[in-house]
PDB file of C-alpha atoms in Angstrom:
ATOM      1  CA  PRO A   1      -8.617  28.336 -13.562  1.00 37.00           C
ATOM      2  CA  PHE A   2      -8.901  24.742 -12.353  1.00 43.00           C
ATOM      3  CA  PHE A   3      -6.068  23.639 -14.640  1.00 45.00           C
ATOM      4  CA  VAL A   4      -3.539  26.143 -13.376  1.00 45.00           C
ATOM      5  CA  ASN A   5      -0.221  24.511 -12.655  1.00 47.00           C
ATOM      6  CA  ARG A   6       0.281  24.449  -8.903  1.00 50.00           C
ATOM      7  CA  GLY A   7       3.007  26.994  -8.282  1.00 48.00           C
ATOM      8  CA  GLY A   8       2.230  28.893 -11.497  1.00 48.00           C
ATOM      9  CA  LEU A   9       5.098  27.315 -13.434  1.00 44.00           C
ATOM     10  CA  PRO A  10       4.826  25.653 -16.862  1.00 47.00           C
ATOM     11  CA  VAL A  11       5.408  21.911 -16.766  1.00 46.00           C
ATOM     12  CA  ASP A  12       6.187  19.932 -19.917  1.00 44.00           C
ATOM     13  CA  GLU A  13       5.117  16.580 -18.539  1.00 47.00           C
ATOM     14  CA  PRO A  14       2.991  13.945 -20.312  1.00 52.00           C
ATOM     15  CA  THR A  15       0.340  14.403 -17.631  1.00 57.00           C
ATOM     16  CA  TRP A  16      -0.191  18.039 -18.572  1.00 56.00           C
ATOM     17  CA  GLU A  17      -0.130  17.252 -22.290  1.00 61.00           C
ATOM     18  CA  ARG A  18      -2.928  14.728 -21.838  1.00 61.00           C
ATOM     19  CA  MET A  19      -4.899  17.273 -19.879  1.00 63.00           C
ATOM     20  CA  TRP A  20      -4.627  19.952 -22.561  1.00 57.00           C
ATOM     21  CA  ARG A  21      -5.622  17.508 -25.294  1.00 64.00           C
ATOM     22  CA  HIS A  22      -8.677  16.614 -23.269  1.00 64.00           C
ATOM     23  CA  VAL A  23      -9.640  20.302 -22.977  1.00 60.00           C
ATOM     24  CA  GLY A  24      -9.306  20.637 -26.740  1.00 61.00           C
ATOM     25  CA  ARG A  25     -11.700  17.758 -27.295  1.00 65.00           C
ATOM     26  CA  ILE A  26     -14.504  18.695 -24.932  1.00 67.00           C
ATOM     27  CA  HIS A  27     -14.479  22.504 -25.060  1.00 68.00           C
ATOM     28  CA  PRO A  28     -15.819  24.386 -28.118  1.00 69.00           C
ATOM     29  CA  GLU A  29     -12.721  26.579 -28.163  1.00 71.00           C
ATOM     30  CA  GLY A  30     -10.515  24.182 -26.263  1.00 67.00           C
ATOM     31  CA  ASP A  31      -7.248  24.860 -28.056  1.00 72.00           C
ATOM     32  CA  ARG A  32      -7.523  28.632 -27.669  1.00 76.00           C
ATOM     33  CA  VAL A  33      -8.591  28.289 -24.041  1.00 74.00           C
ATOM     34  CA  ALA A  34      -5.610  26.066 -23.310  1.00 71.00           C
ATOM     35  CA  GLN A  35      -3.161  28.437 -24.977  1.00 77.00           C
ATOM     36  CA  ARG A  36      -4.658  31.435 -23.206  1.00 78.00           C
ATOM     37  CA  ILE A  37      -4.274  29.756 -19.824  1.00 74.00           C
ATOM     38  CA  ARG A  38      -0.776  28.580 -20.614  1.00 74.00           C
ATOM     39  CA  GLY A  39       0.361  32.023 -21.680  1.00 76.00           C
ATOM     40  CA  ALA A  40      -1.231  33.949 -18.818  1.00 80.00           C
ATOM     41  CA  ALA A  41       1.276  35.589 -16.515  1.00 78.00           C
ATOM     42  CA  ASP A  42      -1.118  36.977 -13.906  1.00 80.00           C
ATOM     43  CA  LEU A  43      -2.699  33.754 -12.710  1.00 78.00           C
ATOM     44  CA  PRO A  44      -2.759  33.306  -8.936  1.00 80.00           C
ATOM     45  CA  LYS A  45      -0.289  30.837  -7.501  1.00 80.00           C
ATOM     46  CA  ILE A  46      -1.935  27.790  -6.024  1.00 78.00           C
ATOM     47  CA  PRO A  47      -0.111  26.427  -2.965  1.00 81.00           C
ATOM     48  CA  ILE A  48       1.470  23.004  -3.379  1.00 88.00           C
ATOM     49  CA  PRO A  49       0.611  20.593  -0.542  1.00 92.00           C
ATOM     50  CA  SER A  50       3.685  19.525   1.398  1.00 93.00           C
ATOM     51  CA  VAL A  51       4.460  15.830   1.597  1.00 95.00           C
ATOM     52  CA  PRO A  52       4.234  14.884   5.281  1.00 94.00           C
ATOM     53  CA  VAL A  53       7.516  14.246   7.108  1.00 93.00           C
ATOM     54  CA  PHE A  54       7.472  12.441  10.444  1.00 93.00           C
ATOM     55  CA  GLN A  55       9.697  12.252  13.484  1.00 92.00           C
ATOM     56  CA  PRO A  56      10.559   8.722  14.655  1.00 90.00           C
ATOM     57  CA  SER A  57       8.527   9.342  17.812  1.00 93.00           C
ATOM     58  CA  THR A  58       5.344  10.343  15.945  1.00 95.00           C
ATOM     59  CA  PRO A  59       2.595   7.774  16.706  1.00 96.00           C
ATOM     60  CA  ILE A  60       1.216   5.799  13.772  1.00 96.00           C
ATOM     61  CA  PRO A  61      -2.376   7.136  14.156  1.00 96.00           C
ATOM     62  CA  GLU A  62      -1.070  10.712  13.886  1.00 97.00           C
ATOM     63  CA  ARG A  63       0.958   9.772  10.808  1.00 97.00           C
ATOM     64  CA  LEU A  64      -2.122   8.271   9.175  1.00 97.00           C
ATOM     65  CA  GLU A  65      -4.083  11.462   9.832  1.00 97.00           C
ATOM     66  CA  ALA A  66      -1.294  13.508   8.225  1.00 97.00           C
ATOM     67  CA  VAL A  67      -1.186  11.216   5.176  1.00 97.00           C
ATOM     68  CA  GLN A  68      -4.952  11.470   4.784  1.00 97.00           C
ATOM     69  CA  ARG A  69      -4.780  15.252   5.165  1.00 97.00           C
ATOM     70  CA  TYR A  70      -2.213  15.411   2.370  1.00 97.00           C
ATOM     71  CA  ILE A  71      -4.371  13.237   0.100  1.00 97.00           C
ATOM     72  CA  ARG A  72      -7.356  15.433   0.837  1.00 96.00           C
ATOM     73  CA  GLU A  73      -5.381  18.602   0.043  1.00 95.00           C
ATOM     74  CA  LEU A  74      -4.663  17.286  -3.444  1.00 95.00           C
ATOM     75  CA  GLN A  75      -8.464  17.322  -3.956  1.00 94.00           C
ATOM     76  CA  TYR A  76     -10.716  14.927  -5.820  1.00 95.00           C
ATOM     77  CA  ASN A  77     -10.430  14.957  -9.606  1.00 93.00           C
ATOM     78  CA  HIS A  78     -13.839  16.003 -10.986  1.00 91.00           C
ATOM     79  CA  THR A  79     -12.642  16.689 -14.541  1.00 86.00           C
ATOM     80  CA  GLY A  80     -13.514  13.297 -16.031  1.00 82.00           C
ATOM     81  CA  THR A  81      -9.891  12.763 -17.114  1.00 82.00           C
ATOM     82  CA  GLN A  82      -7.470  10.568 -15.205  1.00 84.00           C
ATOM     83  CA  PHE A  83      -4.162  12.414 -14.987  1.00 89.00           C
ATOM     84  CA  PHE A  84      -2.091   9.373 -13.996  1.00 91.00           C
ATOM     85  CA  GLU A  85      -2.339   6.068 -15.812  1.00 89.00           C
ATOM     86  CA  ILE A  86      -2.288   3.252 -13.279  1.00 92.00           C
ATOM     87  CA  LYS A  87      -1.956  -0.355 -14.408  1.00 93.00           C
ATOM     88  CA  LYS A  88      -2.672  -2.743 -11.586  1.00 94.00           C
ATOM     89  CA  SER A  89      -0.423  -5.376 -13.144  1.00 94.00           C
ATOM     90  CA  ARG A  90       2.689  -3.204 -12.782  1.00 95.00           C
ATOM     91  CA  PRO A  91       5.230  -4.243 -10.132  1.00 96.00           C
ATOM     92  CA  LEU A  92       5.233  -2.335  -6.893  1.00 96.00           C
ATOM     93  CA  THR A  93       8.436  -0.468  -7.721  1.00 96.00           C
ATOM     94  CA  GLY A  94       6.850   0.986 -10.869  1.00 96.00           C
ATOM     95  CA  LEU A  95       3.763   2.105  -8.965  1.00 97.00           C
ATOM     96  CA  MET A  96       5.968   3.787  -6.361  1.00 97.00           C
ATOM     97  CA  ASP A  97       7.728   5.728  -9.126  1.00 96.00           C
ATOM     98  CA  LEU A  98       4.294   6.871 -10.267  1.00 95.00           C
ATOM     99  CA  ALA A  99       3.461   7.934  -6.714  1.00 96.00           C
ATOM    100  CA  LYS A 100       6.588  10.113  -6.700  1.00 95.00           C
ATOM    101  CA  GLU A 101       5.321  11.784  -9.860  1.00 94.00           C
ATOM    102  CA  MET A 102       1.987  12.433  -8.135  1.00 95.00           C
ATOM    103  CA  THR A 103       3.713  14.252  -5.284  1.00 95.00           C
ATOM    104  CA  LYS A 104       5.712  16.324  -7.769  1.00 93.00           C
ATOM    105  CA  GLU A 105       2.747  17.277  -9.992  1.00 91.00           C
ATOM    106  CA  ALA A 106       0.317  17.742  -7.074  1.00 92.00           C
ATOM    107  CA  LEU A 107      -2.687  17.292  -9.388  1.00 92.00           C
ATOM    108  CA  PRO A 108      -6.158  16.229  -8.238  1.00 93.00           C
ATOM    109  CA  ILE A 109      -6.534  12.454  -7.936  1.00 95.00           C
ATOM    110  CA  LYS A 110      -9.151   9.725  -7.860  1.00 95.00           C
ATOM    111  CA  CYS A 111      -9.583   6.758  -5.544  1.00 96.00           C
ATOM    112  CA  LEU A 112      -7.126   4.334  -7.201  1.00 96.00           C
ATOM    113  CA  GLU A 113      -4.429   7.005  -7.323  1.00 97.00           C
ATOM    114  CA  ALA A 114      -5.070   7.735  -3.643  1.00 97.00           C
ATOM    115  CA  VAL A 115      -4.468   4.054  -2.813  1.00 98.00           C
ATOM    116  CA  ILE A 116      -1.107   4.042  -4.615  1.00 97.00           C
ATOM    117  CA  LEU A 117      -0.176   7.313  -2.944  1.00 97.00           C
ATOM    118  CA  GLY A 118      -1.227   5.949   0.450  1.00 97.00           C
ATOM    119  CA  ILE A 119       1.034   2.924  -0.011  1.00 98.00           C
ATOM    120  CA  TYR A 120       3.938   5.176  -0.983  1.00 97.00           C
ATOM    121  CA  LEU A 121       3.509   7.500   1.999  1.00 97.00           C
ATOM    122  CA  THR A 122       3.221   4.649   4.538  1.00 97.00           C
ATOM    123  CA  ASN A 123       6.094   2.466   3.311  1.00 96.00           C
ATOM    124  CA  ASN A 124       8.278   3.480   6.257  1.00 95.00           C
ATOM    125  CA  MET A 125       5.570   2.481   8.767  1.00 96.00           C
ATOM    126  CA  THR A 126       6.682  -1.128   9.005  1.00 94.00           C
ATOM    127  CA  THR A 127       4.307  -1.951  11.870  1.00 95.00           C
ATOM    128  CA  LEU A 128       1.350  -0.959   9.698  1.00 96.00           C
ATOM    129  CA  ASP A 129      -0.325  -3.547   7.461  1.00 97.00           C
ATOM    130  CA  ARG A 130      -1.827  -2.211   4.191  1.00 97.00           C
ATOM    131  CA  PHE A 131      -4.237  -4.007   1.849  1.00 98.00           C
ATOM    132  CA  PRO A 132      -6.653  -2.843  -0.889  1.00 98.00           C
ATOM    133  CA  ILE A 133     -10.423  -2.939  -0.386  1.00 98.00           C
ATOM    134  CA  SER A 134     -12.671  -2.573  -3.459  1.00 98.00           C
ATOM    135  CA  PHE A 135     -16.421  -1.950  -3.437  1.00 98.00           C
ATOM    136  CA  LYS A 136     -19.057  -2.465  -6.113  1.00 98.00           C
ATOM    137  CA  THR A 137     -22.406  -0.773  -5.478  1.00 98.00           C
ATOM    138  CA  HIS A 138     -25.709  -0.292  -7.275  1.00 97.00           C
ATOM    139  CA  PHE A 139     -27.725   2.903  -7.496  1.00 96.00           C
ATOM    140  CA  SER A 140     -30.485   4.021  -9.838  1.00 94.00           C
ATOM    141  CA  GLY A 141     -29.861   1.279 -12.371  1.00 95.00           C
ATOM    142  CA  ASN A 142     -26.090   1.813 -12.527  1.00 96.00           C
ATOM    143  CA  TYR A 143     -23.082   0.135 -10.924  1.00 97.00           C
ATOM    144  CA  PHE A 144     -20.312   2.098  -9.246  1.00 97.00           C
ATOM    145  CA  ARG A 145     -16.825   1.065  -8.107  1.00 97.00           C
ATOM    146  CA  HIS A 146     -14.626   2.488  -5.406  1.00 97.00           C
ATOM    147  CA  ILE A 147     -11.368   1.485  -3.724  1.00 97.00           C
ATOM    148  CA  VAL A 148      -9.607   2.423  -0.489  1.00 98.00           C
ATOM    149  CA  LEU A 149      -6.430   1.311   1.261  1.00 98.00           C
ATOM    150  CA  GLY A 150      -7.250  -0.770   4.311  1.00 98.00           C
ATOM    151  CA  VAL A 151      -4.827  -0.472   7.231  1.00 98.00           C
ATOM    152  CA  ASN A 152      -4.280  -2.503  10.376  1.00 97.00           C
ATOM    153  CA  PHE A 153      -2.262  -1.202  13.295  1.00 96.00           C
ATOM    154  CA  GLY A 154      -2.129  -2.909  16.666  1.00 93.00           C
ATOM    155  CA  GLY A 155      -5.068  -5.120  15.774  1.00 94.00           C
ATOM    156  CA  ARG A 156      -7.298  -2.159  14.860  1.00 96.00           C
ATOM    157  CA  TYR A 157      -8.555  -1.583  11.321  1.00 98.00           C
ATOM    158  CA  GLY A 158      -9.019   1.647   9.372  1.00 98.00           C
ATOM    159  CA  ALA A 159      -8.699   3.033   5.828  1.00 98.00           C
ATOM    160  CA  LEU A 160      -7.057   5.739   3.715  1.00 98.00           C
ATOM    161  CA  GLY A 161      -8.429   7.133   0.459  1.00 97.00           C
ATOM    162  CA  ILE A 162     -10.351   9.808  -1.359  1.00 97.00           C
ATOM    163  CA  SER A 163     -13.951  10.066  -2.510  1.00 96.00           C
ATOM    164  CA  ARG A 164     -16.643  12.548  -3.402  1.00 94.00           C
ATOM    165  CA  ARG A 165     -18.273  11.552  -0.125  1.00 94.00           C
ATOM    166  CA  GLU A 166     -16.579  12.303   3.169  1.00 94.00           C
ATOM    167  CA  GLU A 167     -17.790   9.063   4.764  1.00 95.00           C
ATOM    168  CA  LEU A 168     -16.338   6.868   1.991  1.00 96.00           C
ATOM    169  CA  MET A 169     -12.662   7.711   2.412  1.00 96.00           C
ATOM    170  CA  TYR A 170     -10.758   7.990   5.693  1.00 97.00           C
ATOM    171  CA  LYS A 171     -11.484   5.694   8.612  1.00 97.00           C
ATOM    172  CA  ALA A 172      -9.367   6.038  11.740  1.00 97.00           C
ATOM    173  CA  PRO A 173      -7.858   2.720  12.921  1.00 97.00           C
ATOM    174  CA  VAL A 174     -10.388   2.118  15.688  1.00 97.00           C
ATOM    175  CA  PHE A 175     -12.345  -0.883  14.394  1.00 98.00           C
ATOM    176  CA  ARG A 176     -11.691  -4.076  16.331  1.00 97.00           C
ATOM    177  CA  THR A 177     -12.322  -6.395  13.366  1.00 97.00           C
ATOM    178  CA  LEU A 178     -12.229  -6.220   9.593  1.00 97.00           C
ATOM    179  CA  SER A 179     -15.947  -6.952   9.444  1.00 97.00           C
ATOM    180  CA  GLU A 180     -16.705  -3.903  11.606  1.00 97.00           C
ATOM    181  CA  LEU A 181     -14.772  -1.729   9.161  1.00 98.00           C
ATOM    182  CA  ILE A 182     -16.566  -3.146   6.100  1.00 98.00           C
ATOM    183  CA  PHE A 183     -19.974  -2.871   7.767  1.00 98.00           C
ATOM    184  CA  ASP A 184     -19.232   0.784   8.510  1.00 98.00           C
ATOM    185  CA  PHE A 185     -18.550   1.367   4.794  1.00 98.00           C
ATOM    186  CA  GLU A 186     -21.748  -0.496   3.948  1.00 97.00           C
ATOM    187  CA  GLU A 187     -23.749   1.758   6.261  1.00 97.00           C
ATOM    188  CA  ALA A 188     -22.123   4.830   4.690  1.00 97.00           C
ATOM    189  CA  TYR A 189     -23.158   3.600   1.250  1.00 97.00           C
ATOM    190  CA  ARG A 190     -26.687   3.022   2.510  1.00 97.00           C
ATOM    191  CA  ARG A 191     -26.883   6.661   3.619  1.00 96.00           C
ATOM    192  CA  CYS A 192     -25.930   7.590   0.047  1.00 94.00           C
ATOM    193  CA  TRP A 193     -28.733   5.350  -1.292  1.00 96.00           C
ATOM    194  CA  HIS A 194     -26.233   2.836  -2.683  1.00 97.00           C
ATOM    195  CA  THR A 195     -26.579  -0.914  -2.236  1.00 97.00           C
ATOM    196  CA  LEU A 196     -23.333  -2.788  -1.639  1.00 97.00           C
ATOM    197  CA  LYS A 197     -23.032  -5.696  -4.058  1.00 97.00           C
ATOM    198  CA  LYS A 198     -19.439  -6.945  -3.919  1.00 97.00           C
ATOM    199  CA  VAL A 199     -16.347  -6.517  -1.788  1.00 98.00           C
ATOM    200  CA  LYS A 200     -12.888  -7.464  -3.038  1.00 98.00           C
ATOM    201  CA  LEU A 201     -10.057  -7.780  -0.557  1.00 98.00           C
ATOM    202  CA  GLY A 202      -6.373  -7.927  -1.383  1.00 97.00           C
ATOM    203  CA  HIS A 203      -3.433  -9.233   0.619  1.00 95.00           C
ATOM    204  CA  CYS A 204      -0.932  -7.140   2.534  1.00 96.00           C
ATOM    205  CA  VAL A 205       1.358  -4.958   0.427  1.00 96.00           C
ATOM    206  CA  SER A 206       5.127  -5.153   0.843  1.00 95.00           C
ATOM    207  CA  HIS A 207       6.922  -2.261   2.552  1.00 96.00           C
ATOM    208  CA  ASP A 208       9.844  -2.581   0.119  1.00 95.00           C
ATOM    209  CA  PRO A 209       9.481   0.252  -2.446  1.00 94.00           C
ATOM    210  CA  HIS A 210      11.854  -1.597  -4.794  1.00 95.00           C
ATOM    211  CA  SER A 211       9.896  -4.857  -4.756  1.00 95.00           C
ATOM    212  CA  VAL A 212       9.077  -6.324  -8.172  1.00 95.00           C
ATOM    213  CA  GLU A 213       6.053  -8.133  -6.741  1.00 94.00           C
ATOM    214  CA  GLN A 214       2.581  -7.233  -7.951  1.00 95.00           C
ATOM    215  CA  ILE A 215      -0.072  -6.049  -5.551  1.00 96.00           C
ATOM    216  CA  GLU A 216      -2.608  -8.785  -4.911  1.00 96.00           C
ATOM    217  CA  TRP A 217      -5.823  -6.854  -5.489  1.00 96.00           C
ATOM    218  CA  LYS A 218      -8.417  -9.638  -5.362  1.00 94.00           C
ATOM    219  CA  ARG A 219      -7.488 -12.313  -2.855  1.00 94.00           C
ATOM    220  CA  SER A 220     -11.100 -12.642  -1.691  1.00 96.00           C
ATOM    221  CA  ILE A 221     -14.176 -11.738  -3.762  1.00 96.00           C
ATOM    222  CA  LEU A 222     -17.348 -11.612  -1.689  1.00 97.00           C
ATOM    223  CA  ASP A 223     -20.706 -11.445  -3.489  1.00 97.00           C
ATOM    224  CA  LEU A 224     -23.316 -10.179  -1.057  1.00 96.00           C
ATOM    225  CA  ASP A 225     -26.172 -11.526  -3.200  1.00 95.00           C
ATOM    226  CA  LYS A 226     -24.857 -15.060  -2.593  1.00 96.00           C
ATOM    227  CA  LEU A 227     -23.924 -14.764   1.062  1.00 96.00           C
ATOM    228  CA  THR A 228     -26.008 -14.495   4.174  1.00 95.00           C
ATOM    229  CA  ARG A 229     -25.110 -11.786   6.641  1.00 95.00           C
ATOM    230  CA  GLU A 230     -23.381 -14.248   8.937  1.00 96.00           C
ATOM    231  CA  ASP A 231     -21.506 -15.918   6.079  1.00 97.00           C
ATOM    232  CA  PHE A 232     -20.355 -12.501   4.893  1.00 97.00           C
ATOM    233  CA  ARG A 233     -18.978 -11.737   8.331  1.00 97.00           C
ATOM    234  CA  LYS A 234     -17.245 -15.124   8.546  1.00 97.00           C
ATOM    235  CA  GLU A 235     -15.602 -14.642   5.151  1.00 97.00           C
ATOM    236  CA  LEU A 236     -14.315 -11.237   6.186  1.00 97.00           C
ATOM    237  CA  GLU A 237     -12.806 -12.646   9.368  1.00 96.00           C
ATOM    238  CA  ARG A 238     -11.343 -15.586   7.464  1.00 96.00           C
ATOM    239  CA  HIS A 239      -9.575 -13.136   5.165  1.00 97.00           C
ATOM    240  CA  ALA A 240      -8.281 -11.179   8.162  1.00 96.00           C
ATOM    241  CA  ARG A 241      -6.982 -14.410   9.672  1.00 95.00           C
ATOM    242  CA  ASP A 242      -5.261 -15.362   6.412  1.00 94.00           C
ATOM    243  CA  MET A 243      -3.488 -11.996   6.348  1.00 93.00           C
ATOM    244  CA  ARG A 244      -2.290 -12.458   9.925  1.00 90.00           C
ATOM    245  CA  LEU A 245      -0.962 -15.915   9.111  1.00 88.00           C
ATOM    246  CA  LYS A 246       0.836 -14.654   6.025  1.00 79.00           C
ATOM    247  CA  ILE A 247       2.411 -11.823   8.001  1.00 72.00           C
ATOM    248  CA  GLY A 248       3.419 -14.223  10.757  1.00 67.00           C
ATOM    249  CA  LYS A 249       5.125 -16.548   8.314  1.00 65.00           C
ATOM    250  CA  GLY A 250       6.893 -13.711   6.553  1.00 57.00           C
ATOM    251  CA  ALA A 251       8.125 -12.089   9.763  1.00 46.00           C
ATOM    252  CA  GLY A 252      10.400 -14.917  10.894  1.00 41.00           C
ATOM    253  CA  PRO A 253      13.603 -16.178   9.279  1.00 40.00           C
ATOM    254  CA  PRO A 254      13.172 -18.686   6.462  1.00 40.00           C
ATOM    255  CA  SER A 255      13.488 -22.321   7.481  1.00 40.00           C
ATOM    256  CA  PRO A 256      16.791 -23.839   6.328  1.00 41.00           C
ATOM    257  CA  THR A 257      16.605 -26.289   3.471  1.00 40.00           C
ATOM    258  CA  LYS A 258      18.651 -29.457   3.159  1.00 40.00           C
ATOM    259  CA  ASP A 259      21.128 -27.723   0.906  1.00 43.00           C
ATOM    260  CA  ARG A 260      21.616 -24.926   3.408  1.00 41.00           C
ATOM    261  CA  LYS A 261      22.246 -27.443   6.193  1.00 41.00           C
ATOM    262  CA  LYS A 262      24.922 -29.077   4.084  1.00 43.00           C
ATOM    263  CA  ASP A 263      26.536 -25.735   3.425  1.00 45.00           C
ATOM    264  CA  VAL A 264      26.740 -24.951   7.128  1.00 42.00           C
ATOM    265  CA  SER A 265      29.084 -27.887   7.765  1.00 43.00           C
ATOM    266  CA  SER A 266      31.041 -27.649   4.529  1.00 42.00           C
ATOM    267  CA  PRO A 267      34.775 -26.838   4.865  1.00 43.00           C
ATOM    268  CA  GLN A 268      34.526 -24.279   2.075  1.00 46.00           C
ATOM    269  CA  ARG A 269      31.981 -22.188   3.939  1.00 45.00           C
ATOM    270  CA  GLY A 270      34.028 -22.478   7.117  1.00 45.00           C
ATOM    271  CA  GLN A 271      37.036 -21.034   5.360  1.00 45.00           C
ATOM    272  CA  ALA A 272      35.037 -18.180   3.919  1.00 45.00           C
ATOM    273  CA  SER A 273      33.725 -17.131   7.332  1.00 44.00           C
ATOM    274  CA  PRO A 274      36.417 -17.673   9.988  1.00 43.00           C
ATOM    275  CA  HIS A 275      34.437 -15.887  12.666  1.00 45.00           C
ATOM    276  CA  ARG A 276      31.569 -18.328  12.433  1.00 44.00           C
ATOM    277  CA  ARG A 277      34.014 -21.238  12.254  1.00 43.00           C
ATOM    278  CA  ASN A 278      35.651 -20.145  15.480  1.00 46.00           C
ATOM    279  CA  SER A 279      32.347 -19.646  17.258  1.00 45.00           C
ATOM    280  CA  ARG A 280      31.322 -23.178  16.323  1.00 44.00           C
ATOM    281  CA  GLY A 281      34.694 -24.432  17.459  1.00 44.00           C
ATOM    282  CA  ASP A 282      34.021 -23.070  20.917  1.00 46.00           C
ATOM    283  CA  ARG A 283      30.903 -25.187  21.092  1.00 46.00           C
ATOM    284  CA  ARG A 284      32.379 -28.294  19.401  1.00 43.00           C
ATOM    285  CA  PRO A 285      31.856 -31.493  21.446  1.00 46.00           C
ATOM    286  CA  SER A 286      34.978 -33.174  22.768  1.00 44.00           C
ATOM    287  CA  GLY A 287      34.634 -36.135  20.410  1.00 44.00           C
ATOM    288  CA  GLU A 288      35.188 -34.008  17.269  1.00 46.00           C
ATOM    289  CA  LYS A 289      38.613 -33.484  15.815  1.00 47.00           C
ATOM    290  CA  LYS A 290      40.341 -30.149  15.625  1.00 47.00           C
ATOM    291  CA  PRO A 291      42.962 -29.261  13.038  1.00 48.00           C
ATOM    292  CA  ALA A 292      46.395 -30.607  13.981  1.00 48.00           C
ATOM    293  CA  ASP A 293      48.390 -27.985  15.845  1.00 48.00           C
ATOM    294  CA  SER A 294      51.420 -28.846  17.992  1.00 46.00           C
ATOM    295  CA  LYS A 295      50.867 -25.911  20.319  1.00 45.00           C
ATOM    296  CA  ALA A 296      47.191 -26.622  20.772  1.00 45.00           C
ATOM    297  CA  MET A 297      47.587 -30.383  21.375  1.00 47.00           C
ATOM    298  CA  PRO A 298      48.333 -30.185  25.116  1.00 46.00           C
ATOM    299  CA  ASP A 299      45.283 -28.011  25.728  1.00 48.00           C
ATOM    300  CA  LEU A 300      43.141 -30.334  23.662  1.00 45.00           C
ATOM    301  CA  ASN A 301      44.255 -33.408  25.567  1.00 44.00           C
ATOM    302  CA  GLY A 302      43.777 -31.662  28.832  1.00 46.00           C
ATOM    303  CA  TYR A 303      40.249 -30.665  27.764  1.00 41.00           C
ATOM    304  CA  GLN A 304      39.439 -34.281  26.894  1.00 48.00           C
ATOM    305  CA  ILE A 305      40.757 -35.472  30.265  1.00 43.00           C
ATOM    306  CA  ARG A 306      38.672 -32.912  32.137  1.00 45.00           C
ATOM    307  CA  VAL A 307      35.533 -33.908  30.249  1.00 39.00           C
TER     308      VAL A 307
END
């Protein structure tokens, strides 16, 4: 029953094919079970979660809650099979196409898929900064990895994601510093008897869904076994400062290069854009020459005399 197509309709997508093959491998009668489920006509319809749509006036914190609610409604994938293949080296535009497929299939997801989906659903929130946060923990002789999407709005930090544990996914943007957010995750891990070993922080993700840039997943790698508590906090704040500086540099217009300055005064560019040429002419100092024009000459001389 868990593998019922949401909506009760057959879907011939690669995702479903991988799922059925997995059932055939791990179940004693996997092939027959898969065919019986596929051919059943009386299976209950499972509601498909609706992708959140926002009004322009909706505050960012409310939008984040709606995005997290949608991610939660997809449910955590406990099957042991990853339905969507995510390669971190893919450009952002390819990952956004995969996120669209996730919303169409509405299958259960894991933490990395939730991060990609969170980026996709917050692309239109241009005042929101998004960056990946990865955790490596140790418990009972084994190491575990988890990832969430860190967010920063108005100088307050939070997170989006999905996990088996409620306290290891969504964090409302109420933390004053990045270190407060990470320490809150560390405390949550401690309550689960996990010891935090490493934290990997990425840089801010572009809001352009068609960008061919790759997500920077590991800008800072912090090993807690090699850092004191105070050094750990300083490294977290250094990373937060680096993100602010990068955003500040990217927000303004690019500084003109020498070639661009030459182009500004070139006659060819002036002919191509008469409006800009005229606006510069209005501000031209009296010592510069204007094109020869018999009708304009008296005005020009008069202007020089007045100056």
